[in-house]
Amino acid sequence: MTLPNNEKNHLFLGTFIHSKRLDELQYLHDTAICVNTTGKIVAIEPECDQSKAEASLYPKLGWTTHDVIVTAAKEGQFFFPGFIDTHLHAPQYPNVGIFGKSTLLDWLNTYTFPMEASMASLSKARKVYTRCVRRTLAHGTTTATYFATIHVESTNLLADLCLSMGQRAFIGRVCMDQLGPDYYLDESAEQGLAATRANIAHIRSIDRDFELVSPIITPRFAPACSADMLRRLGDLAAETRLPVQTHVSENVSEIALVRELFPDSPHYTGVYEQAGLLGDRTILAHAIHLSDEEADLVARRKAKVAHCPCSNSAITSGEARVRWLLEKGIDVGLGTDMSGGYSPSVLEAARLACLVSNHLAMPNKQADGCSQSEKEKSKLSVEEVLYLATRGGAEVVGLSSKVGSFEVGMDWDAQLIGLDMVSEEAVDDYTDDGGNVEIFGWETWEDLVAKWLFNGDDRNTKKVWVRGRLVHERRS
Amino acid sequence: MTLPNNEKNHLFLGTFIHSKRLDELQYLHDTAICVNTTGKIVAIEPECDQSKAEASLYPKLGWTTHDVIVTAAKEGQFFFPGFIDTHLHAPQYPNVGIFGKSTLLDWLNTYTFPMEASMASLSKARKVYTRCVRRTLAHGTTTATYFATIHVESTNLLADLCLSMGQRAFIGRVCMDQLGPDYYLDESAEQGLAATRANIAHIRSIDRDFELVSPIITPRFAPACSADMLRRLGDLAAETRLPVQTHVSENVSEIALVRELFPDSPHYTGVYEQAGLLGDRTILAHAIHLSDEEADLVARRKAKVAHCPCSNSAITSGEARVRWLLEKGIDVGLGTDMSGGYSPSVLEAARLACLVSNHLAMPNKQADGCSQSEKEKSKLSVEEVLYLATRGGAEVVGLSSKVGSFEVGMDWDAQLIGLDMVSEEAVDDYTDDGGNVEIFGWETWEDLVAKWLFNGDDRNTKKVWVRGRLVHERRS
């Protein structure tokens, strides 16, 4: 099936903010953006209001006023690219916040495998996945890169739900033929491959050109896959040119386990390299404890990194050196990594990316072989973490020509952000539903964005569009 | 003036959760708590519903049904002690989230002193303080320990506002006769003392016995005070027996500055000790880089620590070793430290206290002279950070016999927490205003509390009481 067009064209008016480059946000004020029925941006016009758009843009586009839905940002509102969550586990959604003092390997056995195994029930999977997609859309996540479970039926269902709810998504049936408990394992590498092919075929049947929903080849992580399975998945990636996602170098005990399980590999990253799984469409989650040699290999292969600061802080995995990765030329995006991460929000991940980068610079600790000036350099700015949340994520998922910023020819994957102005008249009036960002009126635009980053939540995400389709709207 | 009583008695029914000790929450299900018109808890009855309370408790208390407001927790709701914010700066509230990559000393000059100086305007102070008190009440902060500014009038206004809005508060007129810019300094130690006495007199005039609002002696921090001013404030503390608050050992450059300014003191903590400012009613914010000798002195003097993890992470001050402080027998509470900290929420501070404690245990870094097992020990549990947010905070502000937990004879400073149940019928129905915590129905009570800690926000704080008075209620 091919995707249907939207019924109407769109005109968006007001302030648009997006990343121009890593350390710079561009502010487009009093601007008009036109989006056609295929969801594509067809015009970006500065110093333009509705009447000017009707007079000068509509004729060029062949639009008439009754073809067009007009959305104007009000005072305290702006348009921002939709967030890209480059790493999360949909079946773990009910477990968010529940991790105790565990670290990766005991966390998997205690909380994660039992929950994932329960997605064998389609009715449970429907409930969990529906809430996960709803909730992430509400937080402005227009593209999500999902790990599902080993189950074909429920993984197919996740793809169906993303398509019907309108979230751009990569859907990975999880491949794992070792390490997991008896009740939650692929029977064999062969069976795992067949199941993965069945999932790919299903997604092909609902979205022929993978315009909105795409399969992604998903070996869970090296310790959970036999060398045979990894090799077969590498071959599948070569055959299909589909993207690949997995985990790497998240936790020191995990790394030791990989060394034990794959004694012939030079290092963790080498395991994927040897299997043909390390390429320019590969997303590696975490990449915290990579050696220089590994990071150089990742860079050479143009593989990508999903940085998951909430998760890494919560289950005490480590502090990924994002600056160091970026300086090696590696594309980095953000992942919520639910439920290693506790939050469905990419904004929270961006906030934590700031804080984790600060933790790398803390004066009371010594990072491995890192001088104080290198440590200072590690700090990520507001602009940088918002880049990671949008354009950086688009690079990571291979969609940078389509989403992550506002350019003619790109898709309209966007969110309308609204911040509360403190009213002069009603200073003692507490409005429940505007969220925690309060604007007093003396702030610069840079201040507004910083306030949003640090105190914003889903209450500030008023509307969300994917491919020009309105996929979420707050009632209040 | 003495405080008026409430009009009615209260009966609260349902589940009550509070800290029994540092690492244990107590869950009181199907319980009734009776609160009289002075706001005191007069009965806690297990296995009790409304009719049983009416039959057996009311007669003992001399209550009749029409004297009593009944509040029953619904499914997914529970009562929790109000939060105690042991350190925040009301005038910095408009700056939350705005700090860039600054650290303490440049942050003060760039963002903080200009904003504080502007509170010379009473109308601006009214707006800012009203929003700050409203917002923190909405987040369940029933007791707040405020730094105000050097201005007597607007500091008095903050006290008035806390009293009228019903927030239990300590109000500190900031004393600083050096370091600040010309436009924002006490003229002299003498003038600073006189201004502080004027503020104390004002609070005495509105709340004679400091039942709800109390003055607190507030030298900004050693670098901003001459030895003469510190000495005079120490004498004032001895004379009045009022509590004291200040900052200590937040930032390495600050510590170097103190060494330079006070060459005769053995260390930063020693400056306060020499001035007579280190006692059992002293609250020290941050205490990140204390030496063993300093921490032992703090413990000996029974001074308290306000741990501010949001702030310490945001302005890259360091990672306070809370476990180490606790093991020395020092009482520790949590502070939002707005606007070094970006959030008005003590729940966020508790969440970050967990994460910062994990950062102390990160495998990729070496804390000073700390073995791996000591590092692991540093991790704080859900139970422990909620203790810090309530009972720990009560110890810090010297009110542990009055607030922070539910015991007969204590004041009813409490919040009603509500978590959203995922409805079987309406799994695709997105309810905007219930917040981000989703309960699927299979969770234990411990899971619910963990979910609240990690994804809860002010939307989950349905009602807030101080001294039995309802001071906040969500509309939705």
mmCIF file of N, CA and C in Angstrom, chain A residues 93-94 96-99 101 115 124 127 130-131 134-135 138-139 312-314 316-319 342-343 355 358-359 362-366 368 379 381 424 427-430 432 435-436 438 442 447 450-451 454-455 458-459 474-476, chain B residues 93-94 96-99 101 115 124 127 130-131 134-135 138-139 312-314 316-319 342-344 355 358-359 362-366 368 379 381 424 427-430 432 435-436 438 442 447 450-451 454-455 458-459 474-476:
data_model
loop_
_atom_site.group_PDB
_atom_site.id
_atom_site.type_symbol
_atom_site.label_atom_id
_atom_site.label_comp_id
_atom_site.label_asym_id
_atom_site.label_seq_id
_atom_site.Cartn_x
_atom_site.Cartn_y
_atom_site.Cartn_z
ATOM 1 N N TYR A 93 7.757 0.030 27.914
ATOM 2 C CA TYR A 93 7.109 1.278 28.333
ATOM 3 C C TYR A 93 6.436 1.189 29.708
ATOM 4 N N PRO A 94 5.752 0.091 30.030
ATOM 5 C CA PRO A 94 5.097 0.051 31.359
ATOM 6 C C PRO A 94 6.087 0.052 32.520
ATOM 7 N N VAL A 96 8.681 2.098 32.901
ATOM 8 C CA VAL A 96 9.455 3.339 33.089
ATOM 9 C C VAL A 96 9.484 3.739 34.559
ATOM 10 N N GLY A 97 10.674 4.058 35.026
ATOM 11 C CA GLY A 97 10.855 4.485 36.416
ATOM 12 C C GLY A 97 11.159 3.344 37.370
ATOM 13 N N ILE A 98 10.978 2.108 36.896
ATOM 14 C CA ILE A 98 11.172 0.958 37.777
ATOM 15 C C ILE A 98 12.505 0.297 37.444
ATOM 16 N N PHE A 99 13.509 0.581 38.214
ATOM 17 C CA PHE A 99 14.812 -0.035 37.956
ATOM 18 C C PHE A 99 15.645 -0.198 39.224
ATOM 19 N N LYS A 101 18.224 -0.141 42.048
ATOM 20 C CA LYS A 101 19.647 0.187 41.956
ATOM 21 C C LYS A 101 20.347 -0.725 40.951
ATOM 22 N N MET A 115 8.875 -8.603 31.177
ATOM 23 C CA MET A 115 7.912 -7.702 30.539
ATOM 24 C C MET A 115 7.871 -7.927 29.026
ATOM 25 N N LYS A 124 -2.316 -7.523 25.317
ATOM 26 C CA LYS A 124 -1.439 -6.719 26.174
ATOM 27 C C LYS A 124 -0.551 -5.811 25.320
ATOM 28 N N LYS A 127 -2.364 -2.753 24.115
ATOM 29 C CA LYS A 127 -2.527 -1.746 25.168
ATOM 30 C C LYS A 127 -1.220 -0.978 25.391
ATOM 31 N N THR A 130 -0.051 1.032 22.171
ATOM 32 C CA THR A 130 -0.914 2.185 21.909
ATOM 33 C C THR A 130 -0.546 3.332 22.842
ATOM 34 N N ARG A 131 -0.391 3.003 24.112
ATOM 35 C CA ARG A 131 -0.037 4.060 25.074
ATOM 36 C C ARG A 131 1.345 4.633 24.791
ATOM 37 N N ARG A 134 1.054 6.903 21.641
ATOM 38 C CA ARG A 134 0.294 8.094 22.049
ATOM 39 C C ARG A 134 1.137 9.041 22.880
ATOM 40 N N ARG A 135 1.790 8.450 23.853
ATOM 41 C CA ARG A 135 2.545 9.256 24.813
ATOM 42 C C ARG A 135 3.746 9.919 24.138
ATOM 43 N N ALA A 138 2.690 12.735 22.035
ATOM 44 C CA ALA A 138 2.308 13.880 22.864
ATOM 45 C C ALA A 138 3.525 14.684 23.324
ATOM 46 N N HIS A 139 4.662 14.031 23.349
ATOM 47 C CA HIS A 139 5.907 14.715 23.708
ATOM 48 C C HIS A 139 6.639 15.239 22.477
ATOM 49 N N ASN A 312 21.532 6.082 30.825
ATOM 50 C CA ASN A 312 22.896 5.899 31.312
ATOM 51 C C ASN A 312 23.055 6.406 32.741
ATOM 52 N N SER A 313 22.311 7.467 33.083
ATOM 53 C CA SER A 313 22.347 7.987 34.453
ATOM 54 C C SER A 313 21.557 7.090 35.397
ATOM 55 N N ALA A 314 20.427 6.573 34.901
ATOM 56 C CA ALA A 314 19.523 5.821 35.776
ATOM 57 C C ALA A 314 20.099 4.456 36.141
ATOM 58 N N THR A 316 23.184 3.613 35.828
ATOM 59 C CA THR A 316 24.602 3.789 36.195
ATOM 60 C C THR A 316 25.544 3.137 35.188
ATOM 61 N N SER A 317 25.270 3.380 33.908
ATOM 62 C CA SER A 317 26.093 2.754 32.881
ATOM 63 C C SER A 317 27.397 3.515 32.649
ATOM 64 N N GLY A 318 27.323 4.832 32.704
ATOM 65 C CA GLY A 318 28.500 5.654 32.439
ATOM 66 C C GLY A 318 28.065 6.939 31.758
ATOM 67 N N GLU A 319 29.049 7.777 31.467
ATOM 68 C CA GLU A 319 28.775 9.084 30.861
ATOM 69 C C GLU A 319 29.400 9.103 29.465
ATOM 70 N N TYR A 342 13.953 6.609 32.021
ATOM 71 C CA TYR A 342 12.677 6.648 32.747
ATOM 72 C C TYR A 342 11.638 7.530 32.076
ATOM 73 N N SER A 343 12.037 8.261 31.052
ATOM 74 C CA SER A 343 11.130 9.281 30.529
ATOM 75 C C SER A 343 10.805 9.067 29.055
ATOM 76 N N LEU A 355 23.154 17.852 31.201
ATOM 77 C CA LEU A 355 23.634 17.574 32.554
ATOM 78 C C LEU A 355 24.726 16.507 32.551
ATOM 79 N N ASN A 358 27.849 17.935 31.565
ATOM 80 C CA ASN A 358 28.422 18.672 32.701
ATOM 81 C C ASN A 358 29.112 17.716 33.684
ATOM 82 N N HIS A 359 28.490 16.561 33.880
ATOM 83 C CA HIS A 359 29.103 15.604 34.818
ATOM 84 C C HIS A 359 30.480 15.160 34.332
ATOM 85 N N MET A 362 32.923 17.665 35.747
ATOM 86 C CA MET A 362 32.922 17.953 37.174
ATOM 87 C C MET A 362 34.352 18.008 37.720
ATOM 88 N N PRO A 363 34.626 19.011 38.551
ATOM 89 C CA PRO A 363 35.993 19.179 39.059
ATOM 90 C C PRO A 363 36.394 18.125 40.075
ATOM 91 N N ASN A 364 35.443 17.460 40.693
ATOM 92 C CA ASN A 364 35.816 16.517 41.754
ATOM 93 C C ASN A 364 36.124 15.121 41.236
ATOM 94 N N LYS A 365 36.094 14.957 39.919
ATOM 95 C CA LYS A 365 36.373 13.628 39.390
ATOM 96 C C LYS A 365 37.327 13.708 38.205
ATOM 97 N N GLN A 366 38.002 12.620 37.976
ATOM 98 C CA GLN A 366 38.946 12.528 36.874
ATOM 99 C C GLN A 366 38.386 11.587 35.827
ATOM 100 N N ASP A 368 38.827 9.402 32.466
ATOM 101 C CA ASP A 368 39.983 8.664 31.948
ATOM 102 C C ASP A 368 40.811 9.530 31.009
ATOM 103 N N LYS A 379 31.187 20.031 27.745
ATOM 104 C CA LYS A 379 29.860 20.574 28.055
ATOM 105 C C LYS A 379 29.075 20.913 26.785
ATOM 106 N N SER A 381 25.850 22.729 24.949
ATOM 107 C CA SER A 381 24.981 23.897 25.150
ATOM 108 C C SER A 381 23.522 23.557 24.842
ATOM 109 N N GLU A 424 -0.148 40.180 33.683
ATOM 110 C CA GLU A 424 -0.030 41.291 34.631
ATOM 111 C C GLU A 424 -1.258 41.359 35.546
ATOM 112 N N VAL A 427 -1.690 37.781 38.306
ATOM 113 C CA VAL A 427 -0.431 37.209 38.776
ATOM 114 C C VAL A 427 -0.655 36.116 39.827
ATOM 115 N N ASP A 428 -1.765 36.205 40.536
ATOM 116 C CA ASP A 428 -2.044 35.204 41.564
ATOM 117 C C ASP A 428 -2.950 34.087 41.039
ATOM 118 N N ASP A 429 -3.268 34.139 39.753
ATOM 119 C CA ASP A 429 -4.150 33.135 39.180
ATOM 120 C C ASP A 429 -3.318 31.959 38.724
ATOM 121 N N TYR A 430 -3.545 30.806 39.297
ATOM 122 C CA TYR A 430 -2.741 29.662 38.932
ATOM 123 C C TYR A 430 -3.460 28.841 37.862
ATOM 124 N N ASP A 432 -3.620 25.693 35.778
ATOM 125 C CA ASP A 432 -3.077 24.353 35.956
ATOM 126 C C ASP A 432 -2.349 23.800 34.750
ATOM 127 N N GLY A 435 1.722 24.227 32.101
ATOM 128 C CA GLY A 435 3.061 23.706 32.319
ATOM 129 C C GLY A 435 3.889 24.624 33.191
ATOM 130 N N ASN A 436 5.151 24.279 33.331
ATOM 131 C CA ASN A 436 6.019 24.948 34.296
ATOM 132 C C ASN A 436 6.833 26.102 33.754
ATOM 133 N N GLU A 438 7.347 29.682 32.675
ATOM 134 C CA GLU A 438 6.661 30.959 32.860
ATOM 135 C C GLU A 438 7.493 32.073 32.236
ATOM 136 N N TRP A 442 10.452 39.827 29.789
ATOM 137 C CA TRP A 442 11.719 40.518 29.550
ATOM 138 C C TRP A 442 12.760 39.579 28.912
ATOM 139 N N ASP A 447 16.544 33.000 25.728
ATOM 140 C CA ASP A 447 16.075 32.672 27.077
ATOM 141 C C ASP A 447 14.831 31.773 27.023
ATOM 142 N N ALA A 450 15.814 28.276 26.272
ATOM 143 C CA ALA A 450 16.462 27.655 27.442
ATOM 144 C C ALA A 450 15.417 27.298 28.501
ATOM 145 N N LYS A 451 14.459 28.207 28.715
ATOM 146 C CA LYS A 451 13.404 27.916 29.697
ATOM 147 C C LYS A 451 12.585 26.691 29.276
ATOM 148 N N PHE A 454 14.606 23.456 29.875
ATOM 149 C CA PHE A 454 14.812 23.013 31.250
ATOM 150 C C PHE A 454 13.531 22.805 32.052
ATOM 151 N N ASN A 455 12.460 23.502 31.716
ATOM 152 C CA ASN A 455 11.213 23.278 32.457
ATOM 153 C C ASN A 455 10.047 22.850 31.591
ATOM 154 N N ASP A 458 5.296 17.968 28.072
ATOM 155 C CA ASP A 458 4.296 17.753 27.021
ATOM 156 C C ASP A 458 3.190 18.807 27.044
ATOM 157 N N ARG A 459 3.023 19.513 28.152
ATOM 158 C CA ARG A 459 2.006 20.578 28.180
ATOM 159 C C ARG A 459 2.361 21.719 27.246
ATOM 160 N N ARG A 474 -3.259 19.027 21.892
ATOM 161 C CA ARG A 474 -3.694 19.100 23.295
ATOM 162 C C ARG A 474 -5.094 19.673 23.365
ATOM 163 N N ARG A 475 -5.857 19.120 24.274
ATOM 164 C CA ARG A 475 -7.229 19.610 24.426
ATOM 165 C C ARG A 475 -7.263 20.976 25.073
ATOM 166 N N SER A 476 -6.307 21.167 25.973
ATOM 167 C CA SER A 476 -6.353 22.433 26.720
ATOM 168 C C SER A 476 -5.302 23.383 26.185
ATOM 169 N N TYR B 93 13.643 33.283 40.727
ATOM 170 C CA TYR B 93 12.661 32.421 40.066
ATOM 171 C C TYR B 93 12.481 32.711 38.572
ATOM 172 N N PRO B 94 12.456 33.967 38.145
ATOM 173 C CA PRO B 94 12.264 34.204 36.701
ATOM 174 C C PRO B 94 13.428 33.709 35.848
ATOM 175 N N VAL B 96 14.880 30.720 36.029
ATOM 176 C CA VAL B 96 15.055 29.258 35.985
ATOM 177 C C VAL B 96 15.306 28.775 34.563
ATOM 178 N N GLY B 97 16.298 27.966 34.400
ATOM 179 C CA GLY B 97 16.650 27.423 33.079
ATOM 180 C C GLY B 97 17.662 28.259 32.322
ATOM 181 N N ILE B 98 17.914 29.468 32.815
ATOM 182 C CA ILE B 98 18.821 30.374 32.101
ATOM 183 C C ILE B 98 20.162 30.406 32.834
ATOM 184 N N PHE B 99 21.121 29.678 32.334
ATOM 185 C CA PHE B 99 22.441 29.673 32.981
ATOM 186 C C PHE B 99 23.560 29.386 31.992
ATOM 187 N N LYS B 101 26.494 28.033 29.956
ATOM 188 C CA LYS B 101 27.557 27.130 30.405
ATOM 189 C C LYS B 101 28.290 27.714 31.599
ATOM 190 N N MET B 115 19.222 40.387 38.429
ATOM 191 C CA MET B 115 17.826 40.034 38.720
ATOM 192 C C MET B 115 17.488 40.344 40.174
ATOM 193 N N LYS B 124 7.551 44.595 40.991
ATOM 194 C CA LYS B 124 8.193 43.437 40.359
ATOM 195 C C LYS B 124 8.345 42.297 41.366
ATOM 196 N N LYS B 127 5.129 40.402 41.835
ATOM 197 C CA LYS B 127 4.830 39.494 40.722
ATOM 198 C C LYS B 127 5.689 38.222 40.813
ATOM 199 N N THR B 130 4.968 36.128 44.087
ATOM 200 C CA THR B 130 3.656 35.472 44.036
ATOM 201 C C THR B 130 3.730 34.226 43.164
ATOM 202 N N ARG B 131 4.350 34.363 41.997
ATOM 203 C CA ARG B 131 4.449 33.197 41.105
ATOM 204 C C ARG B 131 5.307 32.108 41.734
ATOM 205 N N ARG B 134 3.230 30.393 44.527
ATOM 206 C CA ARG B 134 2.160 29.629 43.876
ATOM 207 C C ARG B 134 2.698 28.351 43.240
ATOM 208 N N ARG B 135 3.785 28.539 42.500
ATOM 209 C CA ARG B 135 4.351 27.417 41.736
ATOM 210 C C ARG B 135 4.906 26.353 42.667
ATOM 211 N N ALA B 138 2.211 24.412 44.237
ATOM 212 C CA ALA B 138 1.616 23.496 43.263
ATOM 213 C C ALA B 138 2.445 22.222 43.096
ATOM 214 N N HIS B 139 3.714 22.319 43.421
ATOM 215 C CA HIS B 139 4.589 21.140 43.356
ATOM 216 C C HIS B 139 4.668 20.428 44.703
ATOM 217 N N ASN B 312 23.659 21.692 41.239
ATOM 218 C CA ASN B 312 25.045 21.244 41.139
ATOM 219 C C ASN B 312 25.340 20.638 39.771
ATOM 220 N N SER B 313 24.340 19.980 39.180
ATOM 221 C CA SER B 313 24.519 19.415 37.845
ATOM 222 C C SER B 313 24.479 20.509 36.785
ATOM 223 N N ALA B 314 23.591 21.488 36.982
ATOM 224 C CA ALA B 314 23.374 22.496 35.943
ATOM 225 C C ALA B 314 24.555 23.457 35.824
ATOM 226 N N THR B 316 27.486 22.891 37.025
ATOM 227 C CA THR B 316 28.731 22.096 37.034
ATOM 228 C C THR B 316 29.553 22.349 38.296
ATOM 229 N N SER B 317 28.875 22.319 39.436
ATOM 230 C CA SER B 317 29.586 22.596 40.683
ATOM 231 C C SER B 317 30.325 21.368 41.196
ATOM 232 N N GLY B 318 29.695 20.208 41.038
ATOM 233 C CA GLY B 318 30.280 18.976 41.556
ATOM 234 C C GLY B 318 29.177 18.044 42.013
ATOM 235 N N GLU B 319 29.593 16.889 42.512
ATOM 236 C CA GLU B 319 28.626 15.866 42.948
ATOM 237 C C GLU B 319 28.771 15.672 44.455
ATOM 238 N N TYR B 342 17.218 24.453 38.018
ATOM 239 C CA TYR B 342 16.298 24.922 36.977
ATOM 240 C C TYR B 342 14.849 24.611 37.288
ATOM 241 N N SER B 343 14.594 23.847 38.331
ATOM 242 C CA SER B 343 13.234 23.351 38.537
ATOM 243 C C SER B 343 12.665 23.781 39.879
ATOM 244 N N PRO B 344 11.378 24.136 39.908
ATOM 245 C CA PRO B 344 10.724 24.471 41.176
ATOM 246 C C PRO B 344 10.339 23.242 41.998
ATOM 247 N N LEU B 355 20.079 10.387 40.566
ATOM 248 C CA LEU B 355 20.976 10.347 39.408
ATOM 249 C C LEU B 355 22.375 10.839 39.772
ATOM 250 N N ASN B 358 24.188 8.260 41.459
ATOM 251 C CA ASN B 358 24.672 7.280 40.475
ATOM 252 C C ASN B 358 25.930 7.784 39.773
ATOM 253 N N HIS B 359 25.950 9.077 39.485
ATOM 254 C CA HIS B 359 27.137 9.623 38.811
ATOM 255 C C HIS B 359 28.392 9.461 39.676
ATOM 256 N N MET B 362 29.776 6.046 38.814
ATOM 257 C CA MET B 362 30.038 5.697 37.420
ATOM 258 C C MET B 362 31.381 5.002 37.275
ATOM 259 N N PRO B 363 31.402 3.938 36.481
ATOM 260 C CA PRO B 363 32.634 3.161 36.362
ATOM 261 C C PRO B 363 33.720 3.868 35.556
ATOM 262 N N ASN B 364 33.343 4.841 34.748
ATOM 263 C CA ASN B 364 34.359 5.466 33.894
ATOM 264 C C ASN B 364 35.081 6.613 34.576
ATOM 265 N N LYS B 365 34.783 6.848 35.836
ATOM 266 C CA LYS B 365 35.447 7.950 36.512
ATOM 267 C C LYS B 365 35.915 7.544 37.904
ATOM 268 N N GLN B 366 36.913 8.240 38.370
ATOM 269 C CA GLN B 366 37.483 7.984 39.684
ATOM 270 C C GLN B 366 37.140 9.137 40.603
ATOM 271 N N ASP B 368 37.592 11.127 44.091
ATOM 272 C CA ASP B 368 38.782 11.308 44.943
ATOM 273 C C ASP B 368 38.870 10.229 46.014
ATOM 274 N N LYS B 379 25.126 5.194 45.900
ATOM 275 C CA LYS B 379 23.832 5.262 45.218
ATOM 276 C C LYS B 379 22.670 5.371 46.205
ATOM 277 N N SER B 381 18.613 5.253 47.004
ATOM 278 C CA SER B 381 17.419 4.563 46.519
ATOM 279 C C SER B 381 16.227 5.516 46.453
ATOM 280 N N GLU B 424 -9.019 0.265 30.561
ATOM 281 C CA GLU B 424 -9.143 -0.845 29.610
ATOM 282 C C GLU B 424 -9.969 -0.416 28.405
ATOM 283 N N VAL B 427 -8.024 2.803 25.864
ATOM 284 C CA VAL B 427 -6.575 2.724 25.775
ATOM 285 C C VAL B 427 -6.008 3.738 24.779
ATOM 286 N N ASP B 428 -6.829 4.106 23.794
ATOM 287 C CA ASP B 428 -6.362 5.060 22.794
ATOM 288 C C ASP B 428 -6.789 6.491 23.131
ATOM 289 N N ASP B 429 -7.430 6.643 24.283
ATOM 290 C CA ASP B 429 -7.907 7.965 24.661
ATOM 291 C C ASP B 429 -6.790 8.688 25.397
ATOM 292 N N TYR B 430 -6.357 9.801 24.852
ATOM 293 C CA TYR B 430 -5.270 10.510 25.484
ATOM 294 C C TYR B 430 -5.816 11.617 26.364
ATOM 295 N N ASP B 432 -5.169 14.645 28.547
ATOM 296 C CA ASP B 432 -4.073 15.610 28.604
ATOM 297 C C ASP B 432 -3.533 15.861 29.992
ATOM 298 N N GLY B 435 -0.897 13.875 33.583
ATOM 299 C CA GLY B 435 0.544 13.753 33.762
ATOM 300 C C GLY B 435 1.087 12.500 33.100
ATOM 301 N N ASN B 436 2.361 12.269 33.325
ATOM 302 C CA ASN B 436 3.083 11.231 32.579
ATOM 303 C C ASN B 436 3.142 9.871 33.261
ATOM 304 N N GLU B 438 1.741 6.503 34.175
ATOM 305 C CA GLU B 438 0.650 5.636 33.743
ATOM 306 C C GLU B 438 0.727 4.312 34.506
ATOM 307 N N TRP B 442 -0.741 -3.784 37.159
ATOM 308 C CA TRP B 442 -0.005 -4.931 37.698
ATOM 309 C C TRP B 442 1.112 -4.492 38.639
ATOM 310 N N ASP B 447 6.363 -0.031 43.130
ATOM 311 C CA ASP B 447 6.467 0.386 41.729
ATOM 312 C C ASP B 447 5.773 1.739 41.502
ATOM 313 N N ALA B 450 7.927 4.502 42.695
ATOM 314 C CA ALA B 450 9.068 4.703 41.793
ATOM 315 C C ALA B 450 8.605 5.414 40.506
ATOM 316 N N LYS B 451 7.458 5.006 39.990
ATOM 317 C CA LYS B 451 6.934 5.668 38.782
ATOM 318 C C LYS B 451 6.645 7.145 39.051
ATOM 319 N N PHE B 454 9.926 9.139 39.228
ATOM 320 C CA PHE B 454 10.665 9.365 37.987
ATOM 321 C C PHE B 454 9.863 10.049 36.890
ATOM 322 N N ASN B 455 8.561 9.925 36.886
ATOM 323 C CA ASN B 455 7.781 10.608 35.843
ATOM 324 C C ASN B 455 6.714 11.551 36.388
ATOM 325 N N ASP B 458 3.807 18.211 38.783
ATOM 326 C CA ASP B 458 2.771 18.899 39.548
ATOM 327 C C ASP B 458 1.369 18.430 39.174
ATOM 328 N N ARG B 459 1.210 17.799 38.013
ATOM 329 C CA ARG B 459 -0.109 17.273 37.659
ATOM 330 C C ARG B 459 -0.552 16.155 38.589
ATOM 331 N N ARG B 474 -5.674 21.364 42.368
ATOM 332 C CA ARG B 474 -5.705 21.405 40.909
ATOM 333 C C ARG B 474 -7.143 21.496 40.435
ATOM 334 N N ARG B 475 -7.315 22.259 39.406
ATOM 335 C CA ARG B 475 -8.667 22.414 38.881
ATOM 336 C C ARG B 475 -9.124 21.145 38.171
ATOM 337 N N SER B 476 -8.159 20.477 37.519
ATOM 338 C CA SER B 476 -8.545 19.320 36.706
ATOM 339 C C SER B 476 -8.199 18.035 37.437
#
